[in-house]
Each structure stands twice: as C-alpha cells, then as structure tokens.
Amino acid sequence: VKLSLTLTDKTECTILVKKGAHKLLGSYWKPEWQDAVILGDEQVIDLYGDAVGEVIRPKVVHAMILSFPPGDENKNRAVKEDLEDSILSQGYSRRTCVVALGGGVSLDMAGYVAGTYMRGIPYLSVPTSLLAMVDAAIGGKTGVNTEAGKNLVGVIHQPGAVLIDPDLLKTLPPEEWCNGLAEIVKTALVGDAALFEWLETHVDELTQPGRIPDYPLEACVARKSDIVEKDPREGGVRAVLNFGHTIGHAIEKVSEHAIPHGKAVAMGMEVEARVAVSNCRFPAASSQRLFRLLQALGFHEKPDYSFEQLLPYLKVDKKNRGGEIRMALPRRVGEMAGATQGYTLPVSLEEARQAWESGP
Ligand SMILES: NC(=O)c1ccc[n+]([C@@H]2O[C@H](COP(=O)([O-])OP(=O)(O)OC[C@H]3O[C@@H](n4cnc5c(N)ncnc54)[C@H](O)[C@@H]3O)[C@@H](O)[C@H]2O)c1
Ligand SMILES: [Zn+2]
C-alpha cells in the first residue's frame, strides 16, 4: 500500500508498506542528490547498512555509512555533533540526502542530523523496528534527549519518503516486539475501531515476534498520517497519541526504565481507560475489551508502585496546564474525548489515584 501525506507547507511524503520496500530506495532518489549518508545505530547498520549501500551507490557520486552505538542514551547532542563532524570532514554539500535506517532512536537522530546539516537537507526513512514502522517514522518529529529530559531538543523535518519493509522485522530482538504492539493497540483505540476489532480477532498473528500482516501496519500508518496532516506541529489533535502515555511515562521514569516503553504504555492505557470511565463516560464494557486485548497480547505485568511514587512524575507532564493534570482520554473505541479542549481533559489527583489503585 502506498500513501501520500501532504503537509500544510505543501511538502509531500510518500509512505510505502511493502515486503522488500528497502530495495526500492533508488526509485525515490532524486537526481540532484549527488551524495548519500546512510545513518543508523551500529546494530542496524551491521545488519542492513551494506544492503542499503548497494541500492544507493549507483545513484550517487559519494556514499558514506555512518553509525553510532545503539540505545536511547546515545540519542544525545554529543553523538549528533560527532556524526555531523564526520560528514563535514568528507566535504559533503547541501546536495546530499540522508538515509535514516533503524528503530526510533536511529530515525530521530538521522532525521535531526538531516534537519540541521547545512540548515537542512532531505532524508528518506527506512524504519526497522515495529515501533518505528507504526509510530516514530511518521510525522517528521526528530531530535535528541538532554540531561533535562527526553526529546527536548530537535526539529520537525519531514522525510521525502518512508519505506516500510516488514521483512526487516525478522531480525528485531523479540523483547522489542511489545514496544510496537502497545502503540498499535493505542492507535486503534484512539482512532480506528475497525483495526481494534481486527486486533481482537487476530491475536495469534500478532504475538509471534518478527512477523506481522500488512493490515495493522497500513492502518497505523494511515491513522498517524491523518492526525499529523491535521496537526503537523502538535497544537491539537496530535495529543490523542498520548493516550496511555501520561501514566506510562511516569511508570517508565519511576522504574528507571527497567519497564520498557511498550509495557509501561500498556499499563498506562489500562489506568487511563479507568479514568476515562469515570471522567468522560468511556463505557466500562469498552475498557474491559481493552483489558482483554492487552492481556491476550501478553501484557500481564501490574505495576508495583504506589500512587505517591508516581505522583512527582505526573506533575511534570508536558500536557499539564497551570498545575492541573491533563490526559488524552477515549470516549469510545476509536474516538477520543475533548475535541473542543485540545483533546486533553483535566483529571483530579483523586480520580487518578482511584484509577491507579482500583486495578485488577
Ligand atoms: N519521532 C517520533 O515521532 C517518535 C515516536 C515514538 C518514539 N520515538 C523515539 O523512538 C525511540 C524508540 O524507538 P525503538 O523502540 O525503535 O528503539 P531503538 O531504535 O533503540 O531500537 C531498539 C533496538 O532494536 C535494534 N533494532 C531495530 N531494528 C532492528 C532490526 N530490524 N533488527 C535487529 N535489531 C534491530 C536497535 O539497534 C536497538 O538496539 C525513542 O527514542 C523514542 O523517543 C520517536
Ligand atoms: Zn509511545
């Protein structure tokens, strides 16, 4: 399936979901791009750097393959500078295109390097993790972490094309699978009731790491593209993508990242769904559907922390306004509440505590 995302600044981004898609990079290459920088973390570059290089080399004068150590802790400014210095030392001009290859960490880094090199050069994106395919690769948010927090410095820079190749998932470490699955459930709950039903009836096709049918990938890409097209700079509807993440981020932080993002978001969605039942009449039966689906997909963990441990992290959430906690909450499966309030609703500490403590 091929989708075209048109942004308010009239730039267009083609998103292709297709087995073998990474081999088609050449057909998205523009003649004016005379040099190529293939950029990703060491793990994905070791696996796929040469294959991508072979596709690109016939199209360019110079090509370089650049990598940095894997891990979110390396998505930082110091590493970005080193990467930039390597490209500068080769004398690459503005007529260069970056190929961002990898999971969300690689794409955020490579997109940010492209976004600022010589004040911005184009890039093409080849996501390799499930999370990157359904989430991080779409929307053009790029950037790095700082001591003060995650993703605090960056630019919005749209890739020229996103090539989603499910074949690349075969080598993804199985423990990474849950991170993508949780975002798929989130995308379905916030904006796609048909996808949600499909997930409920195809659990067996989702729980074998390394393999996934095209439909959920295409549906997630389409939903995220819709949302980004309406709200490229996150002023409104894009907030719906935060469902499960207010509590989820707090769980990640209180666990010092021992609980991976996907598991934290799955727990966060359960808690926030309970908030939605009391706060905006999300039907209790729908919240039960969500709990059952998450369980069937293997999200069983229950957080061990007290609400008091969580609270400091809830209080610093970016969505808060004037000391009040806000959450993106569903009103039914596939539809979010609060359209007239920026898609976030105020939640009292007492409501949040009850939802946290009333878990199964
Ligand atoms: N820009 C956005 O809109 C956006 C959205 C969501 C998340 N993110 C960011 O994405 C990051 C998380 O992304 P992630 O979960 O993909 O983590 P990641 O990029 O660190 O990838 C996880 C691990 O899997 C490895 N890997 C990836 N694909 C592989 C493959 N096909 N075969 C073998 N190994 C592979 C990587 O080398 C890494 O070690 C975070 O930094 C987060 O902030 C960005
Ligand atoms: Zn997430």
CSV table of C-alpha atoms and ligand atoms in Angstrom, one decimal:
chain,number,residue,atom,x,y,z
A,1,VAL,CA,0.0,0.0,0.0
A,2,LYS,CA,1.2,3.5,-0.8
A,3,LEU,CA,0.0,6.6,1.0
A,4,SER,CA,0.7,10.2,0.3
A,5,LEU,CA,0.9,12.6,3.2
A,6,THR,CA,0.5,16.3,2.2
A,7,LEU,CA,1.5,18.7,4.9
A,8,THR,CA,0.4,22.3,5.4
A,9,ASP,CA,3.7,23.6,4.0
A,10,LYS,CA,2.7,21.6,0.8
A,11,THR,CA,5.6,19.2,1.2
A,12,GLU,CA,4.7,15.6,0.3
A,13,CYS,CA,5.8,12.4,1.8
A,14,THR,CA,5.2,9.0,0.3
A,15,ILE,CA,4.8,6.2,2.7
A,16,LEU,CA,5.1,2.7,1.3
A,17,VAL,CA,4.3,-0.5,3.1
A,18,LYS,CA,5.6,-3.4,1.1
A,19,LYS,CA,7.8,-6.5,1.6
A,20,GLY,CA,11.2,-5.7,0.1
A,21,ALA,CA,10.5,-1.9,0.2
A,22,HIS,CA,14.0,-1.0,1.2
A,23,LYS,CA,15.2,-2.3,-2.2
A,24,LEU,CA,13.1,0.4,-3.8
A,25,LEU,CA,15.0,3.3,-2.3
A,26,GLY,CA,16.6,4.0,-5.6
A,27,SER,CA,13.3,4.9,-7.2
A,28,TYR,CA,12.7,7.6,-4.6
A,29,TRP,CA,16.2,9.1,-5.1
A,30,LYS,CA,16.3,12.5,-6.9
A,31,PRO,CA,18.9,13.3,-9.5
A,32,GLU,CA,20.0,16.4,-7.6
A,33,TRP,CA,21.1,14.3,-4.6
A,34,GLN,CA,24.7,13.6,-5.5
A,35,ASP,CA,25.9,12.2,-2.2
A,36,ALA,CA,24.3,9.9,0.3
A,37,VAL,CA,24.8,9.4,4.1
A,38,ILE,CA,23.4,6.2,5.4
A,39,LEU,CA,22.9,6.7,9.1
A,40,GLY,CA,21.7,4.4,11.9
A,41,ASP,CA,22.8,2.7,15.1
A,42,GLU,CA,25.6,0.1,14.9
A,43,GLN,CA,23.3,-2.9,15.2
A,44,VAL,CA,21.1,-2.0,12.2
A,45,ILE,CA,24.0,-0.7,10.2
A,46,ASP,CA,25.8,-4.1,10.7
A,47,LEU,CA,22.7,-5.9,9.6
A,48,TYR,CA,21.4,-3.7,6.7
A,49,GLY,CA,24.0,-0.9,6.0
A,50,ASP,CA,25.6,-2.7,3.1
A,51,ALA,CA,22.4,-3.8,1.5
A,52,VAL,CA,21.1,-0.2,1.5
A,53,GLY,CA,24.5,1.0,0.3
A,54,GLU,CA,24.3,-1.3,-2.7
A,55,VAL,CA,20.9,0.1,-3.7
A,56,ILE,CA,22.1,3.7,-3.3
A,57,ARG,CA,25.7,3.6,-4.7
A,58,PRO,CA,24.6,3.5,-8.4
A,59,LYS,CA,22.6,6.7,-7.8
A,60,VAL,CA,25.3,8.9,-6.3
A,61,VAL,CA,28.9,10.2,-6.5
A,62,HIS,CA,29.8,9.5,-2.9
A,63,ALA,CA,28.1,7.4,-0.2
A,64,MET,CA,29.1,7.0,3.4
A,65,ILE,CA,27.8,4.7,6.0
A,66,LEU,CA,27.8,6.2,9.5
A,67,SER,CA,26.8,4.6,12.8
A,68,PHE,CA,26.6,5.3,16.5
A,69,PRO,CA,26.2,3.0,19.5
A,70,PRO,CA,22.7,1.7,20.0
A,71,GLY,CA,20.5,2.8,22.9
A,72,ASP,CA,18.3,5.8,23.7
A,73,GLU,CA,21.1,7.1,26.0
A,74,ASN,CA,23.2,7.7,22.8
A,75,LYS,CA,20.5,9.8,21.2
A,76,ASN,CA,22.2,12.9,22.5
A,77,ARG,CA,23.8,16.1,21.3
A,78,ALA,CA,27.4,14.9,21.7
A,79,VAL,CA,26.8,12.0,19.4
A,80,LYS,CA,25.0,14.2,17.0
A,81,GLU,CA,28.0,16.5,16.8
A,82,ASP,CA,30.3,13.6,16.2
A,83,LEU,CA,28.2,12.4,13.3
A,84,GLU,CA,28.0,15.9,11.8
A,85,ASP,CA,31.7,16.3,12.1
A,86,SER,CA,32.2,13.1,10.2
A,87,ILE,CA,30.0,14.2,7.4
A,88,LEU,CA,31.6,17.7,7.3
A,89,SER,CA,35.1,16.2,7.2
A,90,GLN,CA,34.2,14.4,4.0
A,91,GLY,CA,33.1,17.8,2.5
A,92,TYR,CA,29.5,16.7,1.7
A,93,SER,CA,27.5,19.6,0.4
A,94,ARG,CA,23.8,20.5,0.5
A,95,ARG,CA,23.3,18.2,-2.4
A,96,THR,CA,23.3,15.3,0.0
A,97,CYS,CA,20.4,13.1,1.1
A,98,VAL,CA,20.5,11.1,4.4
A,99,VAL,CA,19.0,7.6,4.6
A,100,ALA,CA,17.7,7.2,8.1
A,101,LEU,CA,17.9,3.4,8.9
A,102,GLY,CA,16.8,1.8,12.1
A,103,GLY,CA,14.5,2.0,15.1
A,104,GLY,CA,13.1,5.2,16.6
A,105,VAL,CA,16.5,6.1,18.1
A,106,SER,CA,18.2,5.9,14.7
A,107,LEU,CA,15.4,7.8,12.8
A,108,ASP,CA,15.2,10.6,15.4
A,109,MET,CA,19.0,11.0,15.2
A,110,ALA,CA,19.4,10.8,11.5
A,111,GLY,CA,16.3,13.0,10.9
A,112,TYR,CA,17.7,15.6,13.2
A,113,VAL,CA,21.2,15.5,11.6
A,114,ALA,CA,19.4,16.0,8.2
A,115,GLY,CA,17.3,18.7,9.6
A,116,THR,CA,20.2,20.9,10.6
A,117,TYR,CA,23.1,19.9,8.3
A,118,MET,CA,23.8,23.0,6.2
A,119,ARG,CA,20.4,24.3,7.5
A,120,GLY,CA,18.5,21.3,6.4
A,121,ILE,CA,19.0,18.6,3.7
A,122,PRO,CA,16.5,15.9,2.7
A,123,TYR,CA,16.2,12.4,4.1
A,124,LEU,CA,14.5,9.2,3.4
A,125,SER,CA,13.4,7.0,6.2
A,126,VAL,CA,13.7,3.2,6.5
A,127,PRO,CA,12.3,2.1,9.8
A,128,THR,CA,13.4,-1.3,11.1
A,129,SER,CA,11.7,-1.8,14.4
A,130,LEU,CA,7.9,-2.4,14.8
A,131,LEU,CA,7.6,0.8,16.9
A,132,ALA,CA,9.4,2.8,14.3
A,133,MET,CA,7.2,1.4,11.5
A,134,VAL,CA,3.9,2.2,13.2
A,135,ASP,CA,4.9,5.3,15.1
A,136,ALA,CA,8.3,7.0,15.1
A,137,ALA,CA,8.8,7.1,11.3
A,138,ILE,CA,5.6,9.0,10.7
A,139,GLY,CA,5.2,12.7,11.4
A,140,GLY,CA,8.6,14.2,11.0
A,141,LYS,CA,9.5,14.7,14.7
A,142,THR,CA,13.2,14.4,15.1
A,143,GLY,CA,15.5,15.2,17.9
A,144,VAL,CA,17.6,14.1,20.9
A,145,ASN,CA,17.5,13.7,24.6
A,146,THR,CA,19.2,16.0,27.1
A,147,GLU,CA,20.0,15.8,30.8
A,148,ALA,CA,16.8,17.7,31.4
A,149,GLY,CA,14.6,15.1,29.7
A,150,LYS,CA,13.7,13.1,26.6
A,151,ASN,CA,13.3,14.6,23.1
A,152,LEU,CA,13.6,18.1,24.4
A,153,VAL,CA,15.8,19.4,21.5
A,154,GLY,CA,15.0,18.8,17.9
A,155,VAL,CA,13.2,20.0,14.7
A,156,ILE,CA,10.2,18.9,12.8
A,157,HIS,CA,11.6,17.7,9.5
A,158,GLN,CA,9.6,15.6,7.1
A,159,PRO,CA,11.3,12.8,5.2
A,160,GLY,CA,10.9,12.7,1.5
A,161,ALA,CA,9.6,9.1,1.7
A,162,VAL,CA,9.2,6.4,4.3
A,163,LEU,CA,9.8,2.8,3.1
A,164,ILE,CA,8.3,0.3,5.5
A,165,ASP,CA,9.6,-3.2,4.8
A,166,PRO,CA,8.1,-5.8,7.2
A,167,ASP,CA,10.9,-8.3,6.1
A,168,LEU,CA,13.3,-6.3,8.2
A,169,LEU,CA,11.4,-7.2,11.4
A,170,LYS,CA,12.8,-10.8,11.2
A,171,THR,CA,16.0,-9.8,13.0
A,172,LEU,CA,14.3,-7.5,15.6
A,173,PRO,CA,15.2,-8.7,19.1
A,174,PRO,CA,11.9,-10.3,20.4
A,175,GLU,CA,12.0,-8.2,23.5
A,176,GLU,CA,11.4,-5.2,21.3
A,177,TRP,CA,8.2,-6.5,19.9
A,178,CYS,CA,5.9,-5.4,22.8
A,179,ASN,CA,7.0,-1.8,22.2
A,180,GLY,CA,5.4,-1.7,18.8
A,181,LEU,CA,2.4,-3.8,19.8
A,182,ALA,CA,1.4,-1.4,22.5
A,183,GLU,CA,1.5,1.5,20.1
A,184,ILE,CA,-0.7,-0.5,17.6
A,185,VAL,CA,-3.3,-1.0,20.3
A,186,LYS,CA,-3.1,2.7,21.2
A,187,THR,CA,-3.6,3.8,17.6
A,188,ALA,CA,-6.6,1.5,17.2
A,189,LEU,CA,-8.2,2.7,20.4
A,190,VAL,CA,-7.7,6.4,19.7
A,191,GLY,CA,-8.7,6.4,16.1
A,192,ASP,CA,-9.7,3.1,14.4
A,193,ALA,CA,-12.5,0.9,15.7
A,194,ALA,CA,-12.2,-1.5,12.7
A,195,LEU,CA,-8.5,-2.1,13.5
A,196,PHE,CA,-9.3,-2.6,17.1
A,197,GLU,CA,-11.8,-5.4,16.2
A,198,TRP,CA,-9.2,-6.9,13.8
A,199,LEU,CA,-6.7,-7.0,16.6
A,200,GLU,CA,-9.1,-8.7,18.9
A,201,THR,CA,-9.7,-11.4,16.4
A,202,HIS,CA,-6.1,-11.9,15.1
A,203,VAL,CA,-4.1,-12.1,18.3
A,204,ASP,CA,-2.2,-15.2,17.1
A,205,GLU,CA,-0.9,-13.2,14.1
A,206,LEU,CA,0.4,-10.5,16.3
A,207,THR,CA,2.2,-12.4,19.1
A,208,GLN,CA,5.0,-14.1,17.0
A,209,PRO,CA,7.8,-11.6,17.1
A,210,GLY,CA,9.3,-10.9,13.7
A,211,ARG,CA,6.1,-11.4,11.7
A,212,ILE,CA,3.1,-9.2,11.2
A,213,PRO,CA,0.5,-8.9,8.5
A,214,ASP,CA,0.5,-5.7,6.4
A,215,TYR,CA,-3.0,-4.6,7.5
A,216,PRO,CA,-2.2,-3.4,11.0
A,217,LEU,CA,1.0,-1.6,9.7
A,218,GLU,CA,-1.0,0.1,7.0
A,219,ALA,CA,-3.9,1.0,9.3
A,220,CYS,CA,-1.5,2.5,11.9
A,221,VAL,CA,0.4,4.5,9.2
A,222,ALA,CA,-2.9,5.8,7.8
A,223,ARG,CA,-4.2,6.9,11.2
A,224,LYS,CA,-1.0,8.5,12.3
A,225,SER,CA,-0.7,10.3,8.9
A,226,ASP,CA,-4.3,11.6,9.2
A,227,ILE,CA,-3.5,13.0,12.6
A,228,VAL,CA,-0.2,14.5,11.6
A,229,GLU,CA,-1.7,16.1,8.4
A,230,LYS,CA,-4.3,17.8,10.6
A,231,ASP,CA,-1.8,18.9,13.2
A,232,PRO,CA,1.8,18.9,12.0
A,233,ARG,CA,3.2,20.9,14.9
A,234,GLU,CA,1.2,19.3,17.8
A,235,GLY,CA,-1.2,22.1,18.7
A,236,GLY,CA,-4.3,20.0,19.0
A,237,VAL,CA,-5.5,16.6,17.8
A,238,ARG,CA,-2.0,15.1,17.8
A,239,ALA,CA,-2.4,15.0,21.6
A,240,VAL,CA,-4.6,11.9,21.2
A,241,LEU,CA,-1.4,9.9,20.5
A,242,ASN,CA,-0.6,10.5,24.2
A,243,PHE,CA,-3.3,8.1,25.3
A,244,GLY,CA,-1.7,5.8,27.9
A,245,HIS,CA,1.5,7.9,27.9
A,246,THR,CA,0.7,10.2,30.9
A,247,ILE,CA,0.7,7.3,33.3
A,248,GLY,CA,3.1,5.3,31.0
A,249,HIS,CA,5.9,7.8,31.1
A,250,ALA,CA,5.6,8.1,34.8
A,251,ILE,CA,5.9,4.3,35.2
A,252,GLU,CA,9.0,4.3,32.9
A,253,LYS,CA,10.6,7.0,35.0
A,254,VAL,CA,9.8,5.6,38.4
A,255,SER,CA,11.1,2.2,37.3
A,256,GLU,CA,14.3,4.0,36.0
A,257,HIS,CA,13.5,2.5,32.5
A,258,ALA,CA,13.5,-1.1,33.8
A,259,ILE,CA,10.0,-1.3,32.5
A,260,PRO,CA,10.2,-0.9,28.7
A,261,HIS,CA,8.1,1.7,26.9
A,262,GLY,CA,5.5,-0.7,25.5
A,263,LYS,CA,4.8,-2.4,28.8
A,264,ALA,CA,4.6,0.9,30.6
A,265,VAL,CA,2.2,2.3,27.9
A,266,ALA,CA,0.1,-0.9,28.2
A,267,MET,CA,-0.2,-0.4,31.9
A,268,GLY,CA,-0.8,3.3,31.3
A,269,MET,CA,-3.7,2.6,28.9
A,270,GLU,CA,-5.4,0.4,31.5
A,271,VAL,CA,-5.2,3.1,34.2
A,272,GLU,CA,-6.2,5.9,31.8
A,273,ALA,CA,-9.1,3.8,30.5
A,274,ARG,CA,-10.4,3.6,34.0
A,275,VAL,CA,-10.0,7.3,34.4
A,276,ALA,CA,-12.0,7.7,31.1
A,277,VAL,CA,-14.8,5.6,32.5
A,278,SER,CA,-15.3,8.0,35.4
A,279,ASN,CA,-14.2,11.2,33.7
A,280,CYS,CA,-15.8,11.1,30.2
A,281,ARG,CA,-18.2,8.2,30.1
A,282,PHE,CA,-16.0,5.8,28.3
A,283,PRO,CA,-18.2,2.6,28.5
A,284,ALA,CA,-17.0,0.2,31.2
A,285,ALA,CA,-17.6,-2.6,28.6
A,286,SER,CA,-15.1,-0.9,26.2
A,287,SER,CA,-12.5,-0.7,28.9
A,288,GLN,CA,-13.0,-4.4,29.5
A,289,ARG,CA,-12.4,-5.0,25.8
A,290,LEU,CA,-9.1,-3.1,26.1
A,291,PHE,CA,-8.0,-5.1,29.2
A,292,ARG,CA,-8.8,-8.4,27.5
A,293,LEU,CA,-6.9,-7.4,24.3
A,294,LEU,CA,-3.8,-6.3,26.2
A,295,GLN,CA,-3.9,-9.5,28.2
A,296,ALA,CA,-4.2,-11.7,25.1
A,297,LEU,CA,-1.2,-9.8,23.6
A,298,GLY,CA,0.8,-10.7,26.6
A,299,PHE,CA,0.7,-7.6,28.7
A,300,HIS,CA,0.3,-9.0,32.1
A,301,GLU,CA,2.5,-7.0,34.4
A,302,LYS,CA,1.0,-4.9,37.1
A,303,PRO,CA,3.0,-2.0,38.4
A,304,ASP,CA,4.2,-2.4,42.0
A,305,TYR,CA,4.5,1.2,42.7
A,306,SER,CA,2.3,3.4,45.0
A,307,PHE,CA,0.5,6.4,43.6
A,308,GLU,CA,2.7,8.5,45.8
A,309,GLN,CA,5.8,7.2,44.0
A,310,LEU,CA,4.2,8.0,40.6
A,311,LEU,CA,2.9,11.5,41.5
A,312,PRO,CA,6.1,13.6,41.1
A,313,TYR,CA,6.4,12.4,37.5
A,314,LEU,CA,2.7,13.0,36.8
A,315,LYS,CA,3.1,16.6,38.0
A,316,VAL,CA,5.8,17.4,35.4
A,317,ASP,CA,3.9,16.1,32.3
A,318,LYS,CA,4.1,18.3,29.3
A,319,LYS,CA,0.3,18.4,28.8
A,320,ASN,CA,-0.4,19.9,32.2
A,321,ARG,CA,-1.7,23.5,32.3
A,322,GLY,CA,-1.4,25.6,35.4
A,323,GLY,CA,-0.8,22.8,38.0
A,324,GLU,CA,-3.6,20.6,36.7
A,325,ILE,CA,-3.0,17.1,35.4
A,326,ARG,CA,-4.4,16.5,31.9
A,327,MET,CA,-4.9,13.3,29.9
A,328,ALA,CA,-5.9,12.3,26.4
A,329,LEU,CA,-8.9,10.1,27.1
A,330,PRO,CA,-11.2,7.9,24.9
A,331,ARG,CA,-14.9,8.3,24.7
A,332,ARG,CA,-15.5,5.2,22.8
A,333,VAL,CA,-13.3,2.7,21.0
A,334,GLY,CA,-11.8,4.6,18.0
A,335,GLU,CA,-12.8,8.0,19.2
A,336,MET,CA,-11.2,10.4,21.7
A,337,ALA,CA,-12.9,12.9,24.0
A,338,GLY,CA,-12.2,16.6,24.4
A,339,ALA,CA,-12.3,17.8,20.8
A,340,THR,CA,-13.2,21.3,22.0
A,341,GLN,CA,-10.4,21.3,24.6
A,342,GLY,CA,-7.3,20.4,22.7
A,343,TYR,CA,-8.1,16.7,23.1
A,344,THR,CA,-6.9,16.7,26.7
A,345,LEU,CA,-9.1,16.7,29.8
A,346,PRO,CA,-8.4,17.8,33.3
A,347,VAL,CA,-8.1,14.9,35.7
A,348,SER,CA,-8.2,15.4,39.5
A,349,LEU,CA,-5.5,13.7,41.6
A,350,GLU,CA,-8.2,11.8,43.4
A,351,GLU,CA,-9.5,10.4,40.1
A,352,ALA,CA,-6.0,9.4,39.0
A,353,ARG,CA,-5.3,7.8,42.4
A,354,GLN,CA,-8.6,5.8,42.3
A,355,ALA,CA,-7.9,4.6,38.7
A,356,TRP,CA,-4.3,3.6,39.8
A,357,GLU,CA,-5.4,1.8,42.9
A,358,SER,CA,-8.5,0.0,41.5
A,359,GLY,CA,-6.5,-2.1,39.1
A,360,PRO,CA,-7.2,-5.8,39.0
B,1,LIG,N1,9.8,10.8,16.3
B,1,LIG,C1,8.7,10.3,16.8
B,1,LIG,O1,7.6,10.6,16.5
B,1,LIG,C2,8.8,9.1,17.8
B,1,LIG,C3,7.7,8.4,18.2
B,1,LIG,C4,7.9,7.4,19.1
B,1,LIG,C5,9.1,7.1,19.6
B,1,LIG,N2,10.2,7.8,19.2
B,1,LIG,C6,11.5,7.5,19.8
B,1,LIG,O2,11.9,6.2,19.3
B,1,LIG,C7,12.8,5.7,20.2
B,1,LIG,C8,12.4,4.2,20.5
B,1,LIG,O3,12.4,3.5,19.2
B,1,LIG,P1,12.6,1.9,19.2
B,1,LIG,O4,11.7,1.3,20.1
B,1,LIG,O5,12.6,1.6,17.7
B,1,LIG,O6,14.1,1.7,19.8
B,1,LIG,P2,15.5,1.6,19.1
B,1,LIG,O7,15.7,2.4,17.9
B,1,LIG,O8,16.5,1.8,20.2
B,1,LIG,O9,15.6,0.1,18.6
B,1,LIG,C9,15.6,-0.9,19.6
B,1,LIG,C10,16.8,-1.9,19.4
B,1,LIG,O10,16.5,-2.7,18.4
B,1,LIG,C11,17.5,-2.7,17.4
B,1,LIG,N3,16.9,-2.9,16.1
B,1,LIG,C12,16.0,-2.1,15.5
B,1,LIG,N4,15.6,-2.7,14.4
B,1,LIG,C13,16.2,-3.9,14.3
B,1,LIG,C14,16.1,-4.9,13.3
B,1,LIG,N5,15.3,-4.9,12.3
B,1,LIG,N6,16.9,-6.0,13.5
B,1,LIG,C15,17.8,-6.1,14.6
B,1,LIG,N7,17.8,-5.1,15.5
B,1,LIG,C16,17.1,-4.0,15.4
B,1,LIG,C17,18.2,-1.4,17.6
B,1,LIG,O11,19.5,-1.5,17.2
B,1,LIG,C18,18.1,-1.2,19.1
B,1,LIG,O12,19.1,-1.9,19.8
B,1,LIG,C19,12.8,6.5,21.4
B,1,LIG,O13,14.0,7.3,21.4
B,1,LIG,C20,11.6,7.4,21.3
B,1,LIG,O14,11.8,8.7,21.8
B,1,LIG,C21,10.1,8.8,18.4
B,2,ZN,ZN,4.9,5.6,22.8
